[in-house]
XYZ file of C-alpha atoms in Angstrom:
179
model
C 2.894 -50.348 -73.990
C 2.038 -53.445 -72.118
C 3.088 -57.308 -74.751
C 0.483 -58.001 -76.058
C -0.447 -54.725 -76.930
C -0.420 -53.052 -79.948
C -1.184 -50.079 -82.397
C -2.967 -49.940 -85.203
C -1.930 -51.270 -88.889
C -3.471 -51.175 -91.962
C -7.250 -51.449 -93.225
C -6.647 -55.169 -94.235
C -10.109 -57.333 -94.865
C -12.450 -55.515 -93.569
C -15.703 -54.385 -94.965
C -15.869 -50.902 -96.497
C -17.701 -49.628 -93.164
C -14.913 -50.286 -90.525
C -12.621 -49.775 -93.267
C -13.623 -46.843 -93.437
C -13.399 -46.290 -90.009
C -9.593 -46.519 -89.732
C -9.069 -43.890 -92.868
C -9.562 -41.497 -90.291
C -6.370 -40.210 -87.354
C -5.533 -42.593 -85.044
C -6.053 -40.156 -82.110
C -9.154 -38.602 -82.575
C -10.160 -38.013 -78.842
C -6.537 -36.260 -77.678
C -8.169 -36.064 -74.441
C -8.171 -39.645 -74.000
C -5.439 -42.653 -74.425
C -6.256 -46.320 -74.893
C -3.989 -49.199 -74.855
C -5.697 -52.301 -75.811
C -4.047 -55.650 -74.798
C -4.506 -58.485 -77.574
C -4.793 -61.893 -74.714
C -6.231 -64.086 -76.674
C -4.960 -63.322 -80.899
C -7.896 -64.870 -82.402
C -9.497 -61.981 -81.856
C -7.538 -60.854 -85.172
C -9.380 -63.619 -86.334
C -13.086 -62.665 -85.340
C -12.686 -58.665 -85.731
C -9.389 -58.340 -88.543
C -7.478 -55.065 -86.684
C -9.400 -54.920 -83.460
C -7.568 -52.961 -81.794
C -7.775 -50.688 -83.691
C -11.576 -50.653 -84.149
C -11.532 -50.648 -80.054
C -9.782 -47.191 -79.496
C -12.061 -45.613 -82.167
C -15.246 -47.494 -80.476
C -13.984 -45.415 -77.139
C -13.275 -42.536 -78.081
C -16.523 -41.928 -80.154
C -18.385 -43.411 -76.856
C -16.240 -40.399 -74.384
C -15.822 -37.889 -77.384
C -18.666 -36.017 -75.814
C -17.709 -37.030 -72.017
C -15.268 -34.115 -70.847
C -14.042 -37.720 -69.944
C -9.496 -36.954 -70.483
C -6.823 -40.003 -69.090
C -6.607 -43.671 -69.573
C -8.380 -45.789 -70.238
C -7.188 -50.180 -70.674
C -9.057 -52.602 -73.210
C -7.981 -56.671 -72.416
C -9.050 -58.902 -75.134
C -10.100 -61.956 -73.725
C -10.818 -65.451 -74.011
C -14.400 -66.691 -71.870
C -12.074 -68.326 -69.549
C -10.345 -65.022 -68.210
C -14.385 -62.918 -68.299
C -15.349 -65.948 -66.371
C -12.583 -65.170 -64.125
C -13.225 -61.986 -63.571
C -17.041 -61.699 -63.527
C -16.626 -64.764 -60.517
C -14.173 -62.646 -58.768
C -15.321 -58.896 -59.359
C -19.326 -60.128 -59.912
C -20.007 -63.014 -57.502
C -20.812 -64.855 -61.897
C -19.200 -67.710 -62.587
C -20.131 -67.111 -66.026
C -18.264 -65.443 -68.498
C -20.148 -62.478 -69.683
C -19.455 -60.234 -73.071
C -18.058 -56.888 -71.506
C -17.230 -56.054 -67.838
C -15.855 -51.892 -67.009
C -14.198 -51.839 -64.391
C -13.184 -47.774 -63.073
C -10.420 -46.544 -62.398
C -9.428 -43.204 -60.313
C -7.163 -39.957 -60.846
C -6.018 -40.345 -64.934
C -6.765 -43.650 -65.166
C -10.409 -43.749 -66.829
C -10.688 -47.467 -66.264
C -10.649 -50.984 -67.766
C -12.075 -52.264 -70.733
C -12.378 -56.609 -70.827
C -14.150 -58.632 -73.395
C -15.230 -62.393 -73.701
C -13.846 -63.568 -77.526
C -16.312 -66.582 -76.929
C -19.073 -64.573 -75.607
C -18.799 -61.819 -78.257
C -18.776 -64.162 -81.270
C -21.193 -66.343 -79.898
C -23.744 -63.070 -79.627
C -22.969 -61.502 -82.754
C -23.976 -65.138 -84.602
C -26.708 -65.315 -82.778
C -28.281 -61.545 -83.479
C -27.030 -61.607 -86.840
C -24.181 -58.914 -86.862
C -21.469 -58.319 -88.380
C -18.778 -59.525 -85.307
C -17.079 -55.892 -85.996
C -19.999 -54.210 -84.635
C -20.799 -55.822 -82.401
C -17.444 -55.848 -81.097
C -17.728 -52.213 -81.003
C -21.036 -51.775 -79.961
C -19.514 -53.378 -76.685
C -17.069 -51.526 -76.191
C -18.794 -48.053 -75.988
C -20.504 -49.591 -73.797
C -17.578 -50.220 -71.591
C -16.296 -46.924 -72.416
C -19.644 -45.299 -70.807
C -19.756 -46.950 -68.136
C -16.278 -45.501 -66.718
C -18.020 -41.965 -66.863
C -20.524 -42.704 -65.050
C -23.226 -43.987 -67.530
C -25.132 -47.568 -66.355
C -28.911 -49.555 -67.023
C -30.019 -49.805 -63.502
C -33.656 -48.252 -64.653
C -35.587 -47.377 -67.542
C -34.618 -43.865 -67.725
C -30.720 -44.312 -67.122
C -30.821 -47.547 -69.602
C -32.164 -45.319 -72.439
C -29.707 -42.846 -71.704
C -27.067 -44.873 -71.973
C -28.086 -46.700 -75.580
C -28.941 -43.221 -77.506
C -25.123 -42.775 -75.765
C -24.035 -46.013 -78.516
C -26.240 -45.508 -80.991
C -24.270 -41.686 -81.381
C -21.035 -43.671 -81.105
C -22.210 -46.462 -83.384
C -23.057 -43.965 -85.507
C -19.226 -41.600 -85.098
C -18.206 -45.046 -86.816
C -20.443 -45.269 -89.431
C -21.882 -48.667 -88.195
C -25.487 -49.895 -87.362
C -27.356 -48.554 -84.804
C -27.970 -51.358 -82.456
C -30.654 -50.436 -80.747
C -32.630 -49.799 -84.170
C -35.516 -52.829 -84.130
C -35.145 -53.933 -80.348
C -38.627 -53.637 -78.563
C -38.740 -50.737 -75.976
């Protein structure tokens, strides 16, 4: 495991819904290993036990895909996501989540920006943990070929995200969103 990464511990000060996620086994998807790299420790203030929730969100998203291998999740700050977004997409601004598909047994990498995720959750009136889990699931689905370039693909991806959130016992992020 890389420096700064961690394994799940106790449920701490999570809400009952999110704490329930942590009551299940630590490896809900035995064919997918998830490494979480905590580049910005402030993630733990925004989302208590962010590392454990990231693992569970990847597993929930990939459960029915047949995916096997490993995924890394980078919990970074806005500056790092701005750099990655500029380097890989030519967009000189931070974004909430980026996915980089891998090859072979490496399914790929997911990176999230702390400040963007915090601001989006606040603006949408969502619990940060729920928004975070949704974005991790979204990133994981990109790694296995889901996309949202057209309306049909977007609907399929949204349904897969809603299923993942249901598995995590978190709110459907698309409920109440106009089609």
